[in-house]
Amino acid sequence: MSLPEVNCPYDIPEPYCWDSSFEVFYANLDEEHKGLFQGVFALTDKSKDINTSLSTLQTKVVDHFTDEEAMMEKAGYANVTEHKKIHADFVAILSPLSGSDVNDKVIKYAKEWLVEHIKTTDFKYKTKL
Ligand SMILES: [Fe+2]
Ligand SMILES: [Fe+2]
């Protein structure tokens, strides 16, 4: 499996947890973003079943994108088409994975993608929804 290179100019939190530098100031979206960090972090937890952790993350990602896209559409947000395409490209990589595909490269990709996406792409809708 080949993963795209993420050009992430931001620090990756270690341990991998949401912090206030990721705030978009919409309470439901900030809660969902926290859940996505937890979901990626869970992939690194060897005490958990990887198939369960991965499918939990896959569901959380799709649910979050659905909510975020609905808010952007409701607000008539200008960049919604471009933003939805970025979501769809990530889902196209994440959703076909099964637990046995999860390795350090996949975890690094997911960590970097989420950090880069929130700070570069999600931040553009701050105050606009
Ligand atoms: Fe987004
Ligand atoms: Fe988001």
mmCIF file of C-alpha atoms and ligand atoms in Angstrom:
data_model
loop_
_atom_site.group_PDB
_atom_site.id
_atom_site.type_symbol
_atom_site.label_atom_id
_atom_site.label_comp_id
_atom_site.label_asym_id
_atom_site.label_seq_id
_atom_site.Cartn_x
_atom_site.Cartn_y
_atom_site.Cartn_z
ATOM 1 C CA MET A 1 0.000 0.000 0.000
ATOM 2 C CA SER A 2 1.395 3.403 -0.900
ATOM 3 C CA LEU A 3 0.437 6.353 1.211
ATOM 4 C CA PRO A 4 0.631 9.958 0.054
ATOM 5 C CA GLU A 5 3.276 12.145 1.639
ATOM 6 C CA VAL A 6 1.752 14.609 4.108
ATOM 7 C CA ASN A 7 3.449 17.980 4.049
ATOM 8 C CA CYS A 8 2.845 18.790 7.712
ATOM 9 C CA PRO A 9 4.585 21.937 8.943
ATOM 10 C CA TYR A 10 3.061 21.611 12.432
ATOM 11 C CA ASP A 11 4.313 19.768 15.516
ATOM 12 C CA ILE A 12 2.728 16.361 16.058
ATOM 13 C CA PRO A 13 1.528 16.154 19.683
ATOM 14 C CA GLU A 14 3.307 13.495 21.716
ATOM 15 C CA PRO A 15 1.466 11.766 23.265
ATOM 16 C CA TYR A 16 -1.053 12.135 20.474
ATOM 17 C CA CYS A 17 -3.821 14.179 22.109
ATOM 18 C CA TRP A 18 -5.956 17.100 21.047
ATOM 19 C CA ASP A 19 -4.960 20.419 22.646
ATOM 20 C CA SER A 20 -6.295 23.970 22.482
ATOM 21 C CA SER A 21 -4.045 24.835 19.539
ATOM 22 C CA PHE A 22 -6.532 22.780 17.454
ATOM 23 C CA GLU A 23 -9.635 24.703 18.583
ATOM 24 C CA VAL A 24 -12.054 25.710 15.831
ATOM 25 C CA PHE A 25 -14.485 27.203 18.407
ATOM 26 C CA TYR A 26 -17.511 25.135 17.408
ATOM 27 C CA ALA A 27 -18.097 22.915 20.456
ATOM 28 C CA ASN A 28 -19.406 19.888 18.565
ATOM 29 C CA LEU A 29 -16.567 19.957 16.022
ATOM 30 C CA ASP A 30 -13.918 20.416 18.712
ATOM 31 C CA GLU A 31 -15.387 17.401 20.562
ATOM 32 C CA GLU A 32 -15.317 15.346 17.374
ATOM 33 C CA HIS A 33 -11.728 16.395 16.674
ATOM 34 C CA LYS A 34 -10.787 15.248 20.214
ATOM 35 C CA GLY A 35 -12.404 11.917 19.408
ATOM 36 C CA LEU A 36 -10.375 11.602 16.219
ATOM 37 C CA PHE A 37 -7.126 12.167 18.132
ATOM 38 C CA GLN A 38 -8.250 9.488 20.619
ATOM 39 C CA GLY A 39 -9.122 7.215 17.717
ATOM 40 C CA VAL A 40 -5.693 7.556 16.122
ATOM 41 C CA PHE A 41 -4.001 7.194 19.519
ATOM 42 C CA ALA A 42 -5.931 3.955 20.101
ATOM 43 C CA LEU A 43 -4.232 2.443 17.028
ATOM 44 C CA THR A 44 -0.954 2.592 18.977
ATOM 45 C CA ASP A 45 -2.412 0.824 22.038
ATOM 46 C CA LYS A 46 -1.264 -2.772 21.814
ATOM 47 C CA SER A 47 -3.621 -3.808 24.620
ATOM 48 C CA LYS A 48 -6.599 -3.078 22.358
ATOM 49 C CA ASP A 49 -7.906 -5.174 19.482
ATOM 50 C CA ILE A 50 -6.621 -3.464 16.348
ATOM 51 C CA ASN A 51 -9.649 -4.367 14.224
ATOM 52 C CA THR A 52 -11.981 -2.779 16.751
ATOM 53 C CA SER A 53 -9.775 0.304 17.123
ATOM 54 C CA LEU A 54 -9.515 0.758 13.380
ATOM 55 C CA SER A 55 -13.226 0.358 12.691
ATOM 56 C CA THR A 56 -14.020 2.771 15.533
ATOM 57 C CA LEU A 57 -11.698 5.333 13.944
ATOM 58 C CA GLN A 58 -13.121 4.747 10.458
ATOM 59 C CA THR A 59 -16.629 5.383 11.777
ATOM 60 C CA LYS A 60 -15.596 8.465 13.771
ATOM 61 C CA VAL A 61 -13.896 9.949 10.704
ATOM 62 C CA VAL A 62 -16.882 9.460 8.415
ATOM 63 C CA ASP A 63 -19.322 10.750 11.049
ATOM 64 C CA HIS A 64 -17.183 13.813 11.683
ATOM 65 C CA PHE A 65 -16.807 14.622 8.010
ATOM 66 C CA THR A 66 -20.588 14.268 7.568
ATOM 67 C CA ASP A 67 -21.255 16.730 10.410
ATOM 68 C CA GLU A 68 -18.573 19.197 9.343
ATOM 69 C CA GLU A 69 -19.700 19.154 5.707
ATOM 70 C CA ALA A 70 -23.348 19.693 6.719
ATOM 71 C CA MET A 71 -22.349 22.735 8.777
ATOM 72 C CA MET A 72 -20.306 24.138 5.898
ATOM 73 C CA GLU A 73 -23.174 23.613 3.475
ATOM 74 C CA LYS A 74 -25.729 25.125 5.823
ATOM 75 C CA ALA A 75 -23.532 28.202 6.208
ATOM 76 C CA GLY A 76 -22.992 28.522 2.459
ATOM 77 C CA TYR A 77 -19.259 28.251 3.118
ATOM 78 C CA ALA A 78 -17.297 29.121 -0.025
ATOM 79 C CA ASN A 79 -14.628 26.376 0.127
ATOM 80 C CA VAL A 80 -16.986 23.473 0.736
ATOM 81 C CA THR A 81 -16.341 21.624 -2.537
ATOM 82 C CA GLU A 82 -12.578 21.720 -2.143
ATOM 83 C CA HIS A 83 -12.852 20.745 1.535
ATOM 84 C CA LYS A 84 -15.150 17.793 0.769
ATOM 85 C CA LYS A 85 -12.696 16.503 -1.835
ATOM 86 C CA ILE A 86 -9.889 16.523 0.755
ATOM 87 C CA HIS A 87 -12.140 14.541 3.130
ATOM 88 C CA ALA A 88 -13.081 12.082 0.383
ATOM 89 C CA ASP A 89 -9.429 11.499 -0.539
ATOM 90 C CA PHE A 90 -8.623 10.631 3.094
ATOM 91 C CA VAL A 91 -11.636 8.329 3.411
ATOM 92 C CA ALA A 92 -10.568 6.572 0.195
ATOM 93 C CA ILE A 93 -7.283 5.681 1.905
ATOM 94 C CA LEU A 94 -8.571 4.975 5.421
ATOM 95 C CA SER A 95 -11.795 3.095 4.793
ATOM 96 C CA PRO A 96 -10.421 0.103 2.833
ATOM 97 C CA LEU A 97 -7.832 -0.654 5.537
ATOM 98 C CA SER A 98 -8.222 -3.585 7.854
ATOM 99 C CA GLY A 99 -6.513 -4.088 11.184
ATOM 100 C CA SER A 100 -3.678 -6.104 9.651
ATOM 101 C CA ASP A 101 -2.761 -3.112 7.438
ATOM 102 C CA VAL A 102 -2.074 -0.884 10.436
ATOM 103 C CA ASN A 103 1.647 -0.318 10.918
ATOM 104 C CA ASP A 104 3.940 2.543 11.927
ATOM 105 C CA LYS A 105 3.678 4.140 8.477
ATOM 106 C CA VAL A 106 -0.124 4.133 8.529
ATOM 107 C CA ILE A 107 -0.174 5.549 12.054
ATOM 108 C CA LYS A 108 2.322 8.283 11.122
ATOM 109 C CA TYR A 109 0.253 9.138 8.056
ATOM 110 C CA ALA A 110 -2.982 9.362 10.061
ATOM 111 C CA LYS A 111 -1.328 11.477 12.765
ATOM 112 C CA GLU A 112 0.152 13.917 10.267
ATOM 113 C CA TRP A 113 -2.941 14.051 8.083
ATOM 114 C CA LEU A 114 -5.226 14.974 10.981
ATOM 115 C CA VAL A 115 -2.906 17.650 12.386
ATOM 116 C CA GLU A 116 -2.288 19.156 8.974
ATOM 117 C CA HIS A 117 -5.950 18.990 7.987
ATOM 118 C CA ILE A 118 -7.302 20.721 11.075
ATOM 119 C CA LYS A 119 -4.704 23.485 11.135
ATOM 120 C CA THR A 120 -4.580 24.148 7.399
ATOM 121 C CA THR A 121 -8.029 23.271 6.057
ATOM 122 C CA ASP A 122 -10.485 23.255 8.973
ATOM 123 C CA PHE A 123 -9.058 26.500 10.362
ATOM 124 C CA LYS A 124 -10.199 28.295 7.198
ATOM 125 C CA TYR A 125 -13.854 27.929 8.288
ATOM 126 C CA LYS A 126 -13.260 29.467 11.738
ATOM 127 C CA THR A 127 -15.843 32.230 12.343
ATOM 128 C CA LYS A 128 -17.550 31.399 9.005
ATOM 129 C CA LEU A 129 -19.991 28.629 10.032
HETATM 130 FE FE FE B 1 -12.302 18.970 7.555
HETATM 131 FE FE FE B 2 -12.551 18.503 10.986
#
